[in-house]
Amino acid sequence: ANFVIQYIESPIVGTSQWSAKKGSKLYQNETVARRQCQKEIAQLHQYFATSLRRAQVKSRTIAVGIKKKKQSFIDKDEAKLIKNPINYTVKELATQLTLIQAELFDNISLDELMDKNWEHSERCPKLTEFINHTNMINSWVMDTILNGEDAKDQLNRYIKFIKIAYQLHTLNNFNSCLSILGGLESAPISRLRHIMSLPDNIQAKFDKIKHLYSPLNGYKNYRSFSGHEQSIPIIGVYLRDLTLAYDGNSKYMDEDETIINFDRMTLVAERVLELNEFNTSSFMEEITLMPLLHNRLKQIVTLSYNELYKKSTILQPPKVTKTPEQQLEELQAKFDEYKANSKKQLDSLQAQLHNVDSMFSSFKAKKESKFTSKTKKEINDIKTQILNTLLMCDDFILEAEKD
């Protein structure tokens, strides 16, 4: 078992000496061979199966030391592609992103998800690496669109990323899909008016993706289809659930801290074990490695969010704000209008109060001792006028609050 584990996890030797196409094929063959060896040995005995369960084929390679002048196998067209990965096809970009994320996700150990270790990067190096790459994808989307040669090129890149997100969703790479969606809906991109006019079929795809990954109700839509074991889940959803489980439930049931809250432990265990059920090995077996693009997408350097937003404002400057003098003039005009309207309302209210006062005085002057139908009518008229006065007061107050 120990020998097989060393064989499976040892670096693959020699692939970097060949051309990209040949190296990719040989690397793929070696990966398949090692996984087949793992399966066959595991079937021999239960002990072997237990020992080999966590063995993983690493993505490391070692070149043998042949001393000769290095040769470049990269032609001009491929060099152009590597310089700007967006020039690759949608399928190539989606598959290589999936392969990278599958490798990174597979390296995360369960202990990194316990005791809120994700809040301390030194306690969860593999999880941090996965999260950093996810954030890199988000920034890369923004940076690539903003670096378009002109408005048309920026629109084409925007559309291409929508297609990539849709392809990632089809591949069950939910984490990268959401990351790209976040870049497309970010402030530096969504504020650009010239990229908002999309063809109907592209808009339909975009709307569908946004609906599926809507954060409303705790990602309710996403949770309805995310149970597929052969997928890369949205890590942020699970970290959110774990945070709620830890922070929303006390560790102990009593003040003396002697009775452990097992319900809290159960909630945490369920989410961690559910995350552990996801199997990304099929991606590494089925997707053909493209070493040049693969390495380029792992090492992309992008600008900070503030720098990206600044670049966006250069492409489309914000509306020119009014000077303090102009703003003061507008405020003065509004105040004068409010003052005039208030004076009219006050004049009407005073006239109404004077009318009510006159009706009271007239009624008191009569000094009638009997309650007749005429007296009843006069009292009702006074009540009506008082009610109208109160309504005018309410209207005046509401108008003042609105202004």
PDB file of N, CA, C and O in Angstrom, residues 51-106:
ATOM      1  N   SER A  51      -6.317   2.336   2.943  1.00  0.00           N
ATOM      2  CA  SER A  51      -5.045   3.066   2.877  1.00  0.00           C
ATOM      3  C   SER A  51      -4.953   3.947   1.641  1.00  0.00           C
ATOM      4  O   SER A  51      -4.373   5.038   1.678  1.00  0.00           O
ATOM      5  N   LEU A  52      -5.519   3.473   0.526  1.00  0.00           N
ATOM      6  CA  LEU A  52      -5.364   4.183  -0.758  1.00  0.00           C
ATOM      7  C   LEU A  52      -6.486   5.185  -1.025  1.00  0.00           C
ATOM      8  O   LEU A  52      -6.455   5.865  -2.037  1.00  0.00           O
ATOM      9  N   ARG A  53      -7.463   5.288  -0.116  1.00  0.00           N
ATOM     10  CA  ARG A  53      -8.634   6.123  -0.378  1.00  0.00           C
ATOM     11  C   ARG A  53      -8.264   7.585  -0.633  1.00  0.00           C
ATOM     12  O   ARG A  53      -8.832   8.241  -1.481  1.00  0.00           O
ATOM     13  N   ARG A  54      -7.301   8.109   0.109  1.00  0.00           N
ATOM     14  CA  ARG A  54      -6.953   9.532  -0.004  1.00  0.00           C
ATOM     15  C   ARG A  54      -5.775   9.792  -0.931  1.00  0.00           C
ATOM     16  O   ARG A  54      -5.343  10.931  -1.090  1.00  0.00           O
ATOM     17  N   ALA A  55      -5.243   8.748  -1.557  1.00  0.00           N
ATOM     18  CA  ALA A  55      -4.119   8.957  -2.474  1.00  0.00           C
ATOM     19  C   ALA A  55      -4.578   9.738  -3.696  1.00  0.00           C
ATOM     20  O   ALA A  55      -5.643   9.489  -4.246  1.00  0.00           O
ATOM     21  N   GLN A  56      -3.780  10.703  -4.134  1.00  0.00           N
ATOM     22  CA  GLN A  56      -4.156  11.578  -5.247  1.00  0.00           C
ATOM     23  C   GLN A  56      -2.999  11.726  -6.216  1.00  0.00           C
ATOM     24  O   GLN A  56      -1.839  11.813  -5.809  1.00  0.00           O
ATOM     25  N   VAL A  57      -3.330  11.745  -7.500  1.00  0.00           N
ATOM     26  CA  VAL A  57      -2.324  12.024  -8.517  1.00  0.00           C
ATOM     27  C   VAL A  57      -2.057  13.518  -8.519  1.00  0.00           C
ATOM     28  O   VAL A  57      -2.969  14.312  -8.721  1.00  0.00           O
ATOM     29  N   LYS A  58      -0.840  13.904  -8.238  1.00  0.00           N
ATOM     30  CA  LYS A  58      -0.484  15.319  -8.168  1.00  0.00           C
ATOM     31  C   LYS A  58      -0.245  15.880  -9.566  1.00  0.00           C
ATOM     32  O   LYS A  58       0.090  15.153 -10.504  1.00  0.00           O
ATOM     33  N   SER A  59      -0.394  17.190  -9.674  1.00  0.00           N
ATOM     34  CA  SER A  59      -0.199  17.847 -10.973  1.00  0.00           C
ATOM     35  C   SER A  59       1.255  18.232 -11.220  1.00  0.00           C
ATOM     36  O   SER A  59       1.574  18.846 -12.225  1.00  0.00           O
ATOM     37  N   ARG A  60       2.155  17.862 -10.297  1.00  0.00           N
ATOM     38  CA  ARG A  60       3.570  18.236 -10.454  1.00  0.00           C
ATOM     39  C   ARG A  60       4.246  17.389 -11.526  1.00  0.00           C
ATOM     40  O   ARG A  60       3.943  16.214 -11.698  1.00  0.00           O
ATOM     41  N   THR A  61       5.176  17.965 -12.238  1.00  0.00           N
ATOM     42  CA  THR A  61       5.986  17.246 -13.219  1.00  0.00           C
ATOM     43  C   THR A  61       7.446  17.605 -13.024  1.00  0.00           C
ATOM     44  O   THR A  61       7.791  18.695 -12.548  1.00  0.00           O
ATOM     45  N   ILE A  62       8.352  16.689 -13.398  1.00  0.00           N
ATOM     46  CA  ILE A  62       9.797  16.921 -13.310  1.00  0.00           C
ATOM     47  C   ILE A  62      10.423  16.595 -14.656  1.00  0.00           C
ATOM     48  O   ILE A  62      10.155  15.528 -15.225  1.00  0.00           O
ATOM     49  N   ALA A  63      11.227  17.503 -15.164  1.00  0.00           N
ATOM     50  CA  ALA A  63      11.919  17.255 -16.429  1.00  0.00           C
ATOM     51  C   ALA A  63      13.256  16.566 -16.151  1.00  0.00           C
ATOM     52  O   ALA A  63      13.975  16.934 -15.221  1.00  0.00           O
ATOM     53  N   VAL A  64      13.596  15.567 -16.941  1.00  0.00           N
ATOM     54  CA  VAL A  64      14.893  14.896 -16.773  1.00  0.00           C
ATOM     55  C   VAL A  64      15.992  15.820 -17.251  1.00  0.00           C
ATOM     56  O   VAL A  64      15.800  16.659 -18.127  1.00  0.00           O
ATOM     57  N   GLY A  65      17.183  15.661 -16.691  1.00  0.00           N
ATOM     58  CA  GLY A  65      18.261  16.620 -16.927  1.00  0.00           C
ATOM     59  C   GLY A  65      19.091  16.351 -18.159  1.00  0.00           C
ATOM     60  O   GLY A  65      20.220  15.874 -18.055  1.00  0.00           O
ATOM     61  N   ILE A  66      18.548  16.605 -19.334  1.00  0.00           N
ATOM     62  CA  ILE A  66      19.323  16.485 -20.569  1.00  0.00           C
ATOM     63  C   ILE A  66      19.894  17.855 -20.884  1.00  0.00           C
ATOM     64  O   ILE A  66      19.164  18.820 -21.074  1.00  0.00           O
ATOM     65  N   LYS A  67      21.200  17.948 -20.923  1.00  0.00           N
ATOM     66  CA  LYS A  67      21.854  19.240 -21.106  1.00  0.00           C
ATOM     67  C   LYS A  67      21.979  19.557 -22.595  1.00  0.00           C
ATOM     68  O   LYS A  67      22.845  19.049 -23.294  1.00  0.00           O
ATOM     69  N   LYS A  68      21.105  20.364 -23.055  1.00  0.00           N
ATOM     70  CA  LYS A  68      21.190  20.837 -24.438  1.00  0.00           C
ATOM     71  C   LYS A  68      20.440  22.149 -24.534  1.00  0.00           C
ATOM     72  O   LYS A  68      19.673  22.510 -23.629  1.00  0.00           O
ATOM     73  N   LYS A  69      20.634  22.842 -25.595  1.00  0.00           N
ATOM     74  CA  LYS A  69      20.014  24.147 -25.770  1.00  0.00           C
ATOM     75  C   LYS A  69      18.497  24.001 -25.792  1.00  0.00           C
ATOM     76  O   LYS A  69      17.948  23.131 -26.459  1.00  0.00           O
ATOM     77  N   LYS A  70      17.858  24.834 -24.994  1.00  0.00           N
ATOM     78  CA  LYS A  70      16.397  24.760 -24.936  1.00  0.00           C
ATOM     79  C   LYS A  70      15.789  25.198 -26.261  1.00  0.00           C
ATOM     80  O   LYS A  70      16.243  26.129 -26.907  1.00  0.00           O
ATOM     81  N   GLN A  71      14.736  24.517 -26.654  1.00  0.00           N
ATOM     82  CA  GLN A  71      14.016  24.845 -27.866  1.00  0.00           C
ATOM     83  C   GLN A  71      12.592  25.232 -27.525  1.00  0.00           C
ATOM     84  O   GLN A  71      11.999  24.671 -26.609  1.00  0.00           O
ATOM     85  N   SER A  72      12.080  26.146 -28.246  1.00  0.00           N
ATOM     86  CA  SER A  72      10.711  26.578 -28.016  1.00  0.00           C
ATOM     87  C   SER A  72       9.787  25.851 -28.980  1.00  0.00           C
ATOM     88  O   SER A  72      10.032  25.797 -30.178  1.00  0.00           O
ATOM     89  N   PHE A  73       8.741  25.274 -28.408  1.00  0.00           N
ATOM     90  CA  PHE A  73       7.764  24.577 -29.229  1.00  0.00           C
ATOM     91  C   PHE A  73       6.508  25.424 -29.412  1.00  0.00           C
ATOM     92  O   PHE A  73       5.477  24.918 -29.823  1.00  0.00           O
ATOM     93  N   ILE A  74       6.576  26.693 -29.040  1.00  0.00           N
ATOM     94  CA  ILE A  74       5.416  27.574 -29.120  1.00  0.00           C
ATOM     95  C   ILE A  74       5.491  28.392 -30.399  1.00  0.00           C
ATOM     96  O   ILE A  74       6.434  29.172 -30.592  1.00  0.00           O
ATOM     97  N   ASP A  75       4.537  28.206 -31.284  1.00  0.00           N
ATOM     98  CA  ASP A  75       4.524  29.004 -32.501  1.00  0.00           C
ATOM     99  C   ASP A  75       3.913  30.375 -32.225  1.00  0.00           C
ATOM    100  O   ASP A  75       3.448  30.661 -31.125  1.00  0.00           O
ATOM    101  N   LYS A  76       3.927  31.225 -33.232  1.00  0.00           N
ATOM    102  CA  LYS A  76       3.478  32.602 -33.038  1.00  0.00           C
ATOM    103  C   LYS A  76       2.008  32.678 -32.650  1.00  0.00           C
ATOM    104  O   LYS A  76       1.612  33.471 -31.788  1.00  0.00           O
ATOM    105  N   ASP A  77       1.171  31.858 -33.297  1.00  0.00           N
ATOM    106  CA  ASP A  77      -0.258  31.888 -32.992  1.00  0.00           C
ATOM    107  C   ASP A  77      -0.520  31.468 -31.554  1.00  0.00           C
ATOM    108  O   ASP A  77      -1.340  32.058 -30.842  1.00  0.00           O
ATOM    109  N   GLU A  78       0.214  30.420 -31.103  1.00  0.00           N
ATOM    110  CA  GLU A  78       0.005  29.952 -29.743  1.00  0.00           C
ATOM    111  C   GLU A  78       0.523  30.962 -28.734  1.00  0.00           C
ATOM    112  O   GLU A  78      -0.048  31.142 -27.658  1.00  0.00           O
ATOM    113  N   ALA A  79       1.608  31.653 -29.080  1.00  0.00           N
ATOM    114  CA  ALA A  79       2.133  32.685 -28.189  1.00  0.00           C
ATOM    115  C   ALA A  79       1.113  33.810 -28.008  1.00  0.00           C
ATOM    116  O   ALA A  79       0.956  34.359 -26.918  1.00  0.00           O
ATOM    117  N   LYS A  80       0.399  34.131 -29.089  1.00  0.00           N
ATOM    118  CA  LYS A  80      -0.633  35.162 -29.006  1.00  0.00           C
ATOM    119  C   LYS A  80      -1.768  34.716 -28.102  1.00  0.00           C
ATOM    120  O   LYS A  80      -2.318  35.504 -27.325  1.00  0.00           O
ATOM    121  N   LEU A  81      -2.127  33.431 -28.198  1.00  0.00           N
ATOM    122  CA  LEU A  81      -3.186  32.900 -27.363  1.00  0.00           C
ATOM    123  C   LEU A  81      -2.802  32.945 -25.892  1.00  0.00           C
ATOM    124  O   LEU A  81      -3.598  33.308 -25.031  1.00  0.00           O
ATOM    125  N   ILE A  82      -1.565  32.541 -25.595  1.00  0.00           N
ATOM    126  CA  ILE A  82      -1.109  32.500 -24.208  1.00  0.00           C
ATOM    127  C   ILE A  82      -1.086  33.901 -23.606  1.00  0.00           C
ATOM    128  O   ILE A  82      -1.437  34.106 -22.458  1.00  0.00           O
ATOM    129  N   LYS A  83      -0.670  34.882 -24.398  1.00  0.00           N
ATOM    130  CA  LYS A  83      -0.594  36.250 -23.899  1.00  0.00           C
ATOM    131  C   LYS A  83      -1.966  36.745 -23.466  1.00  0.00           C
ATOM    132  O   LYS A  83      -2.097  37.442 -22.453  1.00  0.00           O
ATOM    133  N   ASN A  84      -2.983  36.387 -24.220  1.00  0.00           N
ATOM    134  CA  ASN A  84      -4.347  36.782 -23.865  1.00  0.00           C
ATOM    135  C   ASN A  84      -5.245  35.555 -23.947  1.00  0.00           C
ATOM    136  O   ASN A  84      -5.750  35.212 -25.021  1.00  0.00           O
ATOM    137  N   PRO A  85      -5.472  34.866 -22.837  1.00  0.00           N
ATOM    138  CA  PRO A  85      -6.236  33.611 -22.849  1.00  0.00           C
ATOM    139  C   PRO A  85      -7.644  33.733 -23.421  1.00  0.00           C
ATOM    140  O   PRO A  85      -8.215  32.727 -23.851  1.00  0.00           O
ATOM    141  N   ILE A  86      -8.211  34.936 -23.445  1.00  0.00           N
ATOM    142  CA  ILE A  86      -9.578  35.085 -23.948  1.00  0.00           C
ATOM    143  C   ILE A  86      -9.670  34.681 -25.409  1.00  0.00           C
ATOM    144  O   ILE A  86     -10.756  34.393 -25.925  1.00  0.00           O
ATOM    145  N   ASN A  87      -8.530  34.595 -26.110  1.00  0.00           N
ATOM    146  CA  ASN A  87      -8.529  34.213 -27.516  1.00  0.00           C
ATOM    147  C   ASN A  87      -8.743  32.713 -27.721  1.00  0.00           C
ATOM    148  O   ASN A  87      -8.972  32.270 -28.845  1.00  0.00           O
ATOM    149  N   TYR A  88      -8.627  31.919 -26.661  1.00  0.00           N
ATOM    150  CA  TYR A  88      -8.952  30.499 -26.768  1.00  0.00           C
ATOM    151  C   TYR A  88     -10.458  30.343 -26.921  1.00  0.00           C
ATOM    152  O   TYR A  88     -11.230  31.282 -26.685  1.00  0.00           O
ATOM    153  N   THR A  89     -10.884  29.131 -27.290  1.00  0.00           N
ATOM    154  CA  THR A  89     -12.314  28.888 -27.470  1.00  0.00           C
ATOM    155  C   THR A  89     -13.018  28.819 -26.115  1.00  0.00           C
ATOM    156  O   THR A  89     -12.381  28.633 -25.072  1.00  0.00           O
ATOM    157  N   VAL A  90     -14.339  28.949 -26.161  1.00  0.00           N
ATOM    158  CA  VAL A  90     -15.147  28.867 -24.938  1.00  0.00           C
ATOM    159  C   VAL A  90     -14.939  27.524 -24.247  1.00  0.00           C
ATOM    160  O   VAL A  90     -14.746  27.453 -23.021  1.00  0.00           O
ATOM    161  N   LYS A  91     -14.957  26.444 -25.018  1.00  0.00           N
ATOM    162  CA  LYS A  91     -14.811  25.104 -24.448  1.00  0.00           C
ATOM    163  C   LYS A  91     -13.438  24.922 -23.814  1.00  0.00           C
ATOM    164  O   LYS A  91     -13.316  24.355 -22.715  1.00  0.00           O
ATOM    165  N   GLU A  92     -12.392  25.399 -24.477  1.00  0.00           N
ATOM    166  CA  GLU A  92     -11.035  25.253 -23.939  1.00  0.00           C
ATOM    167  C   GLU A  92     -10.881  26.009 -22.626  1.00  0.00           C
ATOM    168  O   GLU A  92     -10.312  25.484 -21.659  1.00  0.00           O
ATOM    169  N   LEU A  93     -11.386  27.222 -22.577  1.00  0.00           N
ATOM    170  CA  LEU A  93     -11.287  28.012 -21.351  1.00  0.00           C
ATOM    171  C   LEU A  93     -12.098  27.381 -20.219  1.00  0.00           C
ATOM    172  O   LEU A  93     -11.633  27.279 -19.081  1.00  0.00           O
ATOM    173  N   ALA A  94     -13.303  26.922 -20.539  1.00  0.00           N
ATOM    174  CA  ALA A  94     -14.168  26.336 -19.508  1.00  0.00           C
ATOM    175  C   ALA A  94     -13.567  25.040 -18.968  1.00  0.00           C
ATOM    176  O   ALA A  94     -13.567  24.810 -17.748  1.00  0.00           O
ATOM    177  N   THR A  95     -13.058  24.198 -19.846  1.00  0.00           N
ATOM    178  CA  THR A  95     -12.505  22.914 -19.391  1.00  0.00           C
ATOM    179  C   THR A  95     -11.235  23.098 -18.570  1.00  0.00           C
ATOM    180  O   THR A  95     -11.047  22.418 -17.555  1.00  0.00           O
ATOM    181  N   GLN A  96     -10.365  24.007 -18.983  1.00  0.00           N
ATOM    182  CA  GLN A  96      -9.108  24.192 -18.244  1.00  0.00           C
ATOM    183  C   GLN A  96      -9.355  24.874 -16.893  1.00  0.00           C
ATOM    184  O   GLN A  96      -8.693  24.553 -15.900  1.00  0.00           O
ATOM    185  N   LEU A  97     -10.304  25.788 -16.839  1.00  0.00           N
ATOM    186  CA  LEU A  97     -10.683  26.368 -15.549  1.00  0.00           C
ATOM    187  C   LEU A  97     -11.246  25.295 -14.633  1.00  0.00           C
ATOM    188  O   LEU A  97     -10.955  25.264 -13.430  1.00  0.00           O
ATOM    189  N   THR A  98     -12.042  24.408 -15.205  1.00  0.00           N
ATOM    190  CA  THR A  98     -12.626  23.312 -14.420  1.00  0.00           C
ATOM    191  C   THR A  98     -11.544  22.373 -13.912  1.00  0.00           C
ATOM    192  O   THR A  98     -11.588  21.923 -12.761  1.00  0.00           O
ATOM    193  N   LEU A  99     -10.567  22.073 -14.759  1.00  0.00           N
ATOM    194  CA  LEU A  99      -9.473  21.187 -14.361  1.00  0.00           C
ATOM    195  C   LEU A  99      -8.667  21.788 -13.216  1.00  0.00           C
ATOM    196  O   LEU A  99      -8.328  21.103 -12.244  1.00  0.00           O
ATOM    197  N   ILE A 100      -8.380  23.088 -13.306  1.00  0.00           N
ATOM    198  CA  ILE A 100      -7.625  23.769 -12.247  1.00  0.00           C
ATOM    199  C   ILE A 100      -8.408  23.760 -10.940  1.00  0.00           C
ATOM    200  O   ILE A 100      -7.884  23.413  -9.876  1.00  0.00           O
ATOM    201  N   GLN A 101      -9.682  24.132 -11.018  1.00  0.00           N
ATOM    202  CA  GLN A 101     -10.503  24.191  -9.805  1.00  0.00           C
ATOM    203  C   GLN A 101     -10.723  22.801  -9.211  1.00  0.00           C
ATOM    204  O   GLN A 101     -10.797  22.655  -7.985  1.00  0.00           O
ATOM    205  N   ALA A 102     -10.807  21.787 -10.064  1.00  0.00           N
ATOM    206  CA  ALA A 102     -10.958  20.418  -9.568  1.00  0.00           C
ATOM    207  C   ALA A 102      -9.723  19.985  -8.783  1.00  0.00           C
ATOM    208  O   ALA A 102      -9.825  19.371  -7.709  1.00  0.00           O
ATOM    209  N   GLU A 103      -8.553  20.328  -9.290  1.00  0.00           N
ATOM    210  CA  GLU A 103      -7.304  19.989  -8.601  1.00  0.00           C
ATOM    211  C   GLU A 103      -7.216  20.704  -7.258  1.00  0.00           C
ATOM    212  O   GLU A 103      -6.854  20.107  -6.238  1.00  0.00           O
ATOM    213  N   LEU A 104      -7.535  21.988  -7.268  1.00  0.00           N
ATOM    214  CA  LEU A 104      -7.455  22.771  -6.031  1.00  0.00           C
ATOM    215  C   LEU A 104      -8.479  22.304  -5.000  1.00  0.00           C
ATOM    216  O   LEU A 104      -8.179  22.213  -3.808  1.00  0.00           O
ATOM    217  N   PHE A 105      -9.694  22.006  -5.456  1.00  0.00           N
ATOM    218  CA  PHE A 105     -10.736  21.552  -4.544  1.00  0.00           C
ATOM    219  C   PHE A 105     -10.382  20.188  -3.953  1.00  0.00           C
ATOM    220  O   PHE A 105     -10.634  19.925  -2.770  1.00  0.00           O
ATOM    221  N   ASP A 106      -9.790  19.324  -4.760  1.00  0.00           N
ATOM    222  CA  ASP A 106      -9.453  17.976  -4.312  1.00  0.00           C
ATOM    223  C   ASP A 106      -8.381  17.997  -3.224  1.00  0.00           C
ATOM    224  O   ASP A 106      -8.260  17.040  -2.454  1.00  0.00           O
TER     225      ASP A 106
END
